[in-house]
Coordinates of C-alpha atoms in Angstrom, one line a residue:
M11 CA -46.6 28.6 -26.3
R12 CA -44.0 26.0 -25.2
P13 CA -41.4 24.7 -27.9
R14 CA -42.0 21.9 -30.1
P15 CA -39.3 19.1 -29.7
H16 CA -36.4 19.3 -32.4
R17 CA -37.7 16.1 -33.9
L18 CA -40.9 17.4 -34.7
E19 CA -39.7 20.5 -36.1
R20 CA -37.0 18.7 -38.2
L21 CA -39.8 16.7 -39.8
P22 CA -40.7 17.5 -43.2
E23 CA -44.4 18.2 -44.2
Q24 CA -46.2 15.0 -45.3
Y25 CA -46.2 15.0 -48.7
F26 CA -49.3 12.7 -48.7
T27 CA -51.3 14.7 -46.4
R28 CA -50.3 17.7 -48.4
L29 CA -51.5 16.3 -51.7
L30 CA -54.9 14.8 -50.3
A31 CA -55.6 18.4 -48.5
R32 CA -54.6 20.0 -51.9
V33 CA -57.1 17.6 -54.0
A34 CA -59.8 18.2 -51.3
A35 CA -60.0 21.7 -51.6
T36 CA -60.0 21.8 -55.3
A37 CA -62.8 19.0 -55.2
A38 CA -64.9 21.0 -52.8
A39 CA -64.5 24.4 -54.6
G40 CA -67.1 23.3 -56.9
G41 CA -66.9 22.5 -60.9
E42 CA -67.1 19.3 -62.8
P43 CA -66.3 16.2 -60.3
L44 CA -62.7 15.6 -59.7
V45 CA -60.8 12.1 -60.9
D46 CA -58.2 11.4 -58.4
L47 CA -55.4 9.4 -59.5
G48 CA -52.7 10.5 -57.2
R49 CA -53.7 8.0 -54.1
G50 CA -52.1 4.7 -53.8
N51 CA -54.7 3.4 -51.4
P52 CA -55.6 -0.4 -52.8
D53 CA -59.1 -0.6 -54.1
I54 CA -59.3 -4.1 -54.4
P55 CA -60.3 -6.0 -50.9
P56 CA -59.1 -8.7 -49.2
P57 CA -60.4 -12.2 -50.2
P58 CA -63.4 -13.2 -49.0
H59 CA -61.7 -16.0 -46.7
V60 CA -59.4 -13.7 -45.2
V61 CA -62.3 -11.0 -43.9
E62 CA -64.0 -14.3 -42.7
A63 CA -61.0 -15.5 -40.5
L64 CA -61.0 -12.1 -38.7
E65 CA -64.5 -12.0 -38.0
L66 CA -64.4 -15.5 -36.6
A67 CA -61.1 -14.6 -34.5
A68 CA -62.7 -11.5 -32.8
S69 CA -66.2 -13.1 -31.9
R70 CA -63.7 -15.3 -29.9
S71 CA -63.4 -14.2 -26.1
D72 CA -59.8 -15.1 -25.9
T73 CA -58.6 -12.7 -28.6
H74 CA -58.9 -9.5 -26.8
G75 CA -56.3 -9.3 -24.6
Y76 CA -52.6 -8.4 -25.3
A77 CA -51.1 -10.2 -28.1
P78 CA -47.8 -11.4 -27.6
F79 CA -45.6 -8.2 -27.9
A80 CA -43.3 -10.4 -30.4
G81 CA -45.8 -11.8 -32.8
L82 CA -48.2 -15.0 -33.1
P83 CA -45.6 -17.9 -34.0
A84 CA -47.8 -19.5 -36.3
L85 CA -47.5 -16.1 -38.3
K86 CA -44.0 -15.7 -38.8
E87 CA -44.0 -19.5 -39.7
A88 CA -46.6 -18.7 -42.3
L89 CA -44.5 -15.6 -43.8
A90 CA -41.2 -17.9 -43.7
A91 CA -43.2 -20.6 -45.7
R92 CA -44.1 -17.8 -48.3
Y93 CA -40.6 -16.8 -48.3
R94 CA -39.5 -20.4 -49.3
D95 CA -42.0 -21.1 -51.9
V96 CA -42.5 -18.1 -53.3
Y97 CA -39.6 -16.2 -53.5
G98 CA -36.9 -19.3 -52.8
V99 CA -35.7 -17.6 -49.3
E100 CA -35.0 -19.9 -46.3
I101 CA -36.2 -17.9 -43.5
D102 CA -36.0 -19.1 -39.5
P103 CA -38.9 -17.8 -37.9
A104 CA -38.0 -17.9 -34.5
C105 CA -35.4 -15.3 -35.0
E106 CA -35.4 -13.6 -38.8
V107 CA -39.2 -12.5 -38.7
A108 CA -40.6 -9.3 -36.8
V109 CA -44.2 -8.5 -36.7
L110 CA -44.9 -5.0 -37.5
P111 CA -47.4 -2.8 -37.3
G112 CA -47.5 -1.9 -40.8
T113 CA -44.2 -1.5 -42.9
K114 CA -44.5 2.2 -42.4
T115 CA -43.5 1.7 -39.1
G116 CA -40.6 -0.6 -40.2
L117 CA -39.3 2.4 -42.2
I118 CA -38.9 4.8 -39.0
E119 CA -37.8 1.5 -37.1
F120 CA -34.9 0.5 -39.2
A121 CA -33.4 3.7 -39.1
Q122 CA -33.9 4.0 -35.3
V123 CA -32.0 0.6 -35.0
T124 CA -29.0 1.5 -37.1
V125 CA -28.5 5.1 -37.5
E126 CA -26.9 7.2 -34.8
R127 CA -27.4 11.0 -34.5
G128 CA -25.3 12.9 -37.7
G129 CA -24.9 9.3 -39.2
A130 CA -25.7 9.0 -43.2
L131 CA -28.8 7.6 -44.3
V132 CA -28.6 7.0 -48.0
L133 CA -32.0 7.2 -50.0
P134 CA -32.8 6.7 -53.7
D135 CA -34.1 9.6 -55.5
P136 CA -36.7 9.7 -56.7
G137 CA -37.9 7.6 -53.7
Y138 CA -41.0 7.1 -51.1
P139 CA -41.0 10.4 -49.3
D140 CA -41.8 9.2 -46.2
Y141 CA -38.1 7.6 -46.4
R142 CA -37.4 11.2 -45.5
S143 CA -39.4 11.4 -42.1
A144 CA -36.6 8.4 -40.9
V145 CA -34.0 11.1 -41.3
A146 CA -35.2 13.2 -39.3
L147 CA -36.5 11.5 -36.4
T148 CA -33.0 10.1 -36.3
A149 CA -31.2 13.3 -36.7
A150 CA -29.7 11.7 -39.5
A151 CA -27.7 13.2 -42.4
H152 CA -29.7 12.4 -45.3
V153 CA -27.2 11.5 -48.6
P154 CA -29.5 11.2 -51.8
L155 CA -28.6 8.3 -54.1
P156 CA -29.5 9.0 -58.0
L157 CA -31.7 6.4 -59.5
L158 CA -30.7 5.9 -63.3
A159 CA -32.9 5.4 -66.2
D160 CA -33.1 1.8 -65.8
G161 CA -34.1 2.5 -62.0
R162 CA -30.6 1.1 -60.8
P163 CA -29.2 3.1 -58.0
D164 CA -25.9 5.4 -59.6
W165 CA -23.3 3.4 -57.4
D166 CA -20.8 5.9 -58.3
A167 CA -22.6 8.7 -56.5
A168 CA -23.0 6.6 -53.3
P169 CA -21.0 7.3 -50.2
A170 CA -17.9 5.6 -49.4
E171 CA -19.0 5.2 -45.9
A172 CA -22.7 5.3 -44.6
A173 CA -24.7 4.0 -41.8
A174 CA -27.5 2.8 -43.7
L175 CA -29.2 2.2 -47.1
Y176 CA -32.7 2.3 -48.4
L177 CA -33.7 0.3 -51.8
N178 CA -37.3 -0.3 -53.0
Y179 CA -38.2 -2.5 -55.9
P180 CA -40.5 -2.4 -57.4
S181 CA -40.2 1.3 -57.0
N182 CA -42.7 3.5 -55.7
P183 CA -42.5 6.1 -57.8
T184 CA -41.1 5.2 -60.8
A185 CA -42.3 1.4 -61.0
A186 CA -39.1 -0.1 -62.0
A187 CA -38.7 -3.7 -61.1
A188 CA -35.2 -4.8 -59.7
P189 CA -32.7 -4.4 -62.4
E190 CA -30.5 -7.4 -63.2
G191 CA -27.7 -7.6 -60.8
V192 CA -28.6 -4.8 -58.3
F193 CA -28.9 -6.8 -55.0
A194 CA -25.6 -8.0 -55.5
E195 CA -24.1 -4.4 -56.2
A196 CA -25.8 -3.5 -53.3
V197 CA -24.4 -6.6 -51.0
E198 CA -20.9 -5.7 -52.0
W199 CA -21.4 -1.8 -51.3
A200 CA -22.8 -2.3 -48.0
H201 CA -19.8 -4.3 -47.4
H202 CA -17.2 -1.7 -48.3
A203 CA -19.1 1.4 -46.9
G204 CA -20.0 -0.6 -43.2
A205 CA -23.6 0.2 -44.0
W206 CA -27.1 -1.8 -43.3
L207 CA -29.5 -2.3 -46.0
L208 CA -33.5 -2.2 -45.9
H209 CA -35.0 -3.6 -49.1
D210 CA -39.0 -2.4 -48.9
F211 CA -40.3 -4.8 -50.8
A212 CA -43.7 -3.4 -50.2
Y213 CA -44.9 -4.2 -53.8
G214 CA -42.9 -7.3 -54.4
D215 CA -45.9 -9.4 -55.6
L216 CA -46.8 -6.8 -58.0
V217 CA -44.4 -7.3 -61.1
F218 CA -45.6 -7.1 -65.0
D219 CA -44.7 -8.7 -68.2
G220 CA -44.1 -12.2 -67.0
R221 CA -41.2 -11.2 -64.1
R222 CA -41.0 -13.1 -61.1
P223 CA -40.9 -11.4 -57.5
A224 CA -37.3 -10.9 -56.8
S225 CA -36.5 -10.8 -53.0
F226 CA -33.3 -9.1 -51.8
L227 CA -33.1 -11.8 -49.4
A228 CA -32.6 -14.2 -52.1
E229 CA -28.9 -12.9 -52.8
D230 CA -26.0 -14.4 -51.5
G231 CA -25.0 -12.5 -48.3
A232 CA -28.2 -10.2 -48.0
H233 CA -29.3 -11.9 -44.8
D234 CA -25.6 -10.5 -43.3
V235 CA -26.3 -7.2 -44.0
G236 CA -29.9 -6.4 -44.0
L237 CA -33.5 -6.6 -43.9
E238 CA -36.7 -6.9 -46.2
L239 CA -39.8 -5.4 -45.5
F240 CA -42.7 -7.3 -46.9
S241 CA -46.2 -5.9 -46.4
M242 CA -49.8 -7.4 -46.4
S243 CA -51.4 -4.2 -47.8
K244 CA -50.1 -4.9 -51.3
S245 CA -50.2 -8.3 -51.8
Y246 CA -53.7 -9.2 -50.1
G247 CA -55.1 -5.9 -49.8
M248 CA -55.0 -5.4 -46.1
A249 CA -53.6 -1.8 -46.4
G250 CA -56.1 -0.9 -43.4
W251 CA -55.1 -3.9 -41.2
R252 CA -51.7 -2.5 -40.2
L253 CA -49.8 -5.4 -40.7
G254 CA -46.4 -6.3 -41.9
F255 CA -43.1 -7.8 -41.5
A256 CA -39.2 -7.2 -41.3
V257 CA -37.4 -10.2 -42.4
G258 CA -33.6 -11.2 -42.8
N259 CA -30.8 -10.2 -40.3
A260 CA -31.4 -12.1 -37.0
E261 CA -29.5 -8.9 -35.0
L262 CA -31.7 -6.5 -36.7
V263 CA -34.8 -8.4 -36.2
A264 CA -33.7 -8.8 -32.4
R265 CA -33.2 -5.0 -32.2
I266 CA -36.8 -4.2 -33.9
E267 CA -38.2 -6.5 -31.5
D268 CA -36.6 -4.7 -28.6
L269 CA -37.8 -1.5 -29.6
Q270 CA -41.3 -2.4 -30.5
N271 CA -41.5 -3.8 -26.8
H272 CA -40.9 -0.3 -25.4
V273 CA -43.5 1.3 -28.1
F274 CA -46.1 -1.1 -28.8
A275 CA -48.1 -3.7 -27.0
G276 CA -48.3 -6.4 -30.3
V277 CA -50.8 -6.1 -33.1
F278 CA -54.7 -7.0 -32.6
A279 CA -54.5 -11.0 -32.3
P280 CA -57.3 -11.5 -34.8
V281 CA -55.8 -9.5 -37.1
Q282 CA -52.5 -11.7 -37.1
E283 CA -54.4 -14.6 -37.2
A284 CA -56.3 -13.0 -40.4
G285 CA -52.5 -12.5 -41.5
V286 CA -52.1 -16.4 -41.2
A287 CA -55.3 -17.2 -43.3
A288 CA -54.4 -14.9 -46.4
L289 CA -50.6 -16.5 -46.0
T290 CA -51.7 -19.9 -45.7
G291 CA -54.6 -19.9 -47.3
P292 CA -56.0 -20.0 -51.6
Q293 CA -53.3 -17.7 -53.5
E294 CA -55.4 -17.3 -56.7
S295 CA -56.4 -13.7 -54.9
V296 CA -52.8 -12.5 -55.4
E297 CA -52.3 -13.5 -58.7
E298 CA -55.7 -12.1 -59.8
R299 CA -54.8 -9.1 -58.3
R300 CA -51.7 -8.4 -59.9
A301 CA -53.5 -9.2 -63.5
I302 CA -56.1 -6.5 -63.1
Y303 CA -53.4 -3.8 -62.5
E304 CA -51.0 -5.4 -65.5
R305 CA -54.2 -4.8 -67.8
R306 CA -54.6 -1.4 -66.2
R307 CA -50.9 -0.6 -66.6
D308 CA -51.3 -1.3 -70.6
R309 CA -54.5 1.1 -71.0
V310 CA -52.7 3.9 -69.3
V311 CA -49.3 3.2 -71.5
A312 CA -51.3 3.2 -74.4
T313 CA -52.6 6.7 -73.9
L314 CA -49.6 7.9 -72.5
A315 CA -47.5 6.9 -75.3
G316 CA -44.6 9.3 -76.0
L317 CA -44.6 10.9 -72.4
D318 CA -42.0 7.8 -71.8
A319 CA -44.7 6.1 -69.8
R320 CA -43.1 3.5 -67.6
S321 CA -44.2 0.8 -65.2
E322 CA -42.8 -2.7 -64.3
G323 CA -44.5 -3.4 -61.5
T324 CA -46.3 -1.9 -58.4
F325 CA -49.7 -0.1 -59.1
F326 CA -48.6 2.9 -60.5
V327 CA -47.1 4.5 -63.6
W328 CA -44.5 7.0 -63.8
F329 CA -44.6 9.3 -67.0
R330 CA -42.8 12.6 -68.1
L331 CA -45.2 15.8 -68.2
P332 CA -44.9 17.5 -71.5
D333 CA -43.4 20.6 -71.3
G334 CA -45.2 23.5 -70.0
T335 CA -47.4 21.5 -68.4
S336 CA -47.8 20.7 -64.4
C337 CA -49.7 18.6 -62.3
E338 CA -51.4 21.7 -60.7
H339 CA -52.3 22.9 -64.5
L340 CA -54.1 19.2 -64.9
L341 CA -55.6 19.5 -61.4
E342 CA -57.0 23.0 -61.8
D343 CA -57.8 23.0 -65.6
H344 CA -58.5 19.1 -66.2
R345 CA -59.5 17.8 -62.9
V346 CA -57.2 15.4 -62.8
A347 CA -55.4 14.6 -59.4
L348 CA -51.6 13.3 -59.6
A349 CA -48.6 12.9 -57.7
P350 CA -46.1 15.5 -58.5
G351 CA -43.0 14.0 -59.2
E352 CA -41.1 16.6 -57.3
G353 CA -42.5 15.3 -54.4
F354 CA -40.4 12.2 -54.4
G355 CA -37.2 13.8 -55.0
D356 CA -35.2 16.5 -56.8
R357 CA -34.9 13.6 -59.8
G358 CA -38.5 13.8 -59.8
H359 CA -39.1 16.8 -61.1
G360 CA -40.6 17.0 -64.5
W361 CA -42.4 13.3 -63.8
A362 CA -45.7 12.6 -62.0
R363 CA -46.9 9.4 -60.6
L364 CA -50.3 8.0 -61.6
S365 CA -52.3 5.2 -59.8
L366 CA -53.7 2.0 -61.2
A367 CA -55.4 1.6 -57.6
V368 CA -58.8 3.1 -58.6
S369 CA -61.8 1.3 -60.2
D370 CA -61.9 0.7 -64.2
E371 CA -64.6 3.4 -64.8
T372 CA -62.5 5.8 -62.8
L373 CA -59.4 5.1 -64.6
D374 CA -60.7 5.4 -68.3
R375 CA -62.5 8.4 -67.1
G376 CA -59.2 10.4 -65.9
L377 CA -57.3 8.7 -69.2
Q378 CA -59.8 10.5 -71.2
R379 CA -59.1 13.7 -69.3
L380 CA -55.3 13.4 -69.7
A381 CA -55.3 12.5 -73.3
A382 CA -57.4 15.7 -74.0
A383 CA -55.0 17.7 -71.8
F384 CA -52.0 16.3 -74.2
A385 CA -53.6 16.5 -77.0

């Protein structure tokens, strides 16, 4: 047996692959049908005009060759217009937007272009598990940054020097929106620490209770120190299409495009044209999608009253498990799958993430079982 490269050996077990396998094994073992509230897979499809744009573009004979490696200029311009009109941020589409085959790719690419072997990569705790994959693939040093009760990083625990920091608002898994002043604090820390910043804005449009989407790049000095990842998956229901963007600092955008020139051959042109249709066409579906998740959030928080259930955005609810209860117990004995909080970091122990990205019928069935379990 030939040895695996060290970079693969460093990779942690993929949290969601393990979770899906555990849920599938439990379902296959028989018994009452299982209710899966653990997955974060958007259940609301893209708007019909976006699907139509994909179909029309794919039907043309000129779209099946290699797309421009750096992406279609029209797509970058459409994203820049959204940033101007919705988030109040001026973006130069020619040099401040990189087209990505999904923002999960961007999480790895950002680390590849900012962190040398052994450099400190600072990650929120709790935080999205795949951030740790970037640590492994770059042979970086993982430095956890605790999140306080309001979702704000504990800056007193942040290192004095670091290569890069990941932030994520609204947060997966804690569903916290960006606390007031957090981006100004992050920019100040980055200057003192000599670090680059990445803001994972995947759920940016899914905010509740009258909040407005808050882009990191709207903060003074943000363009100088970092990037923001914008995903078509959550705002437009295009998760399987694998289309996203790295936006902001022109030097980092150029580094990512240089890396992608060696690794990818561009994103399928019809997908990019459909992205243009999504960004420039009717936007009512974005608000409708957000409102559906907020209504579902309200039902969950009411059912889980007393368990510190919280959700200011995303399509998740983060709540504290009652003493003596675990996600494994809920899966085995009550046939409800949740995402265990410990998979998101040490500070996730004792918590669980519940997904709102399921049908209303499925959600209500799961809530009935949870209410019985916690009675």
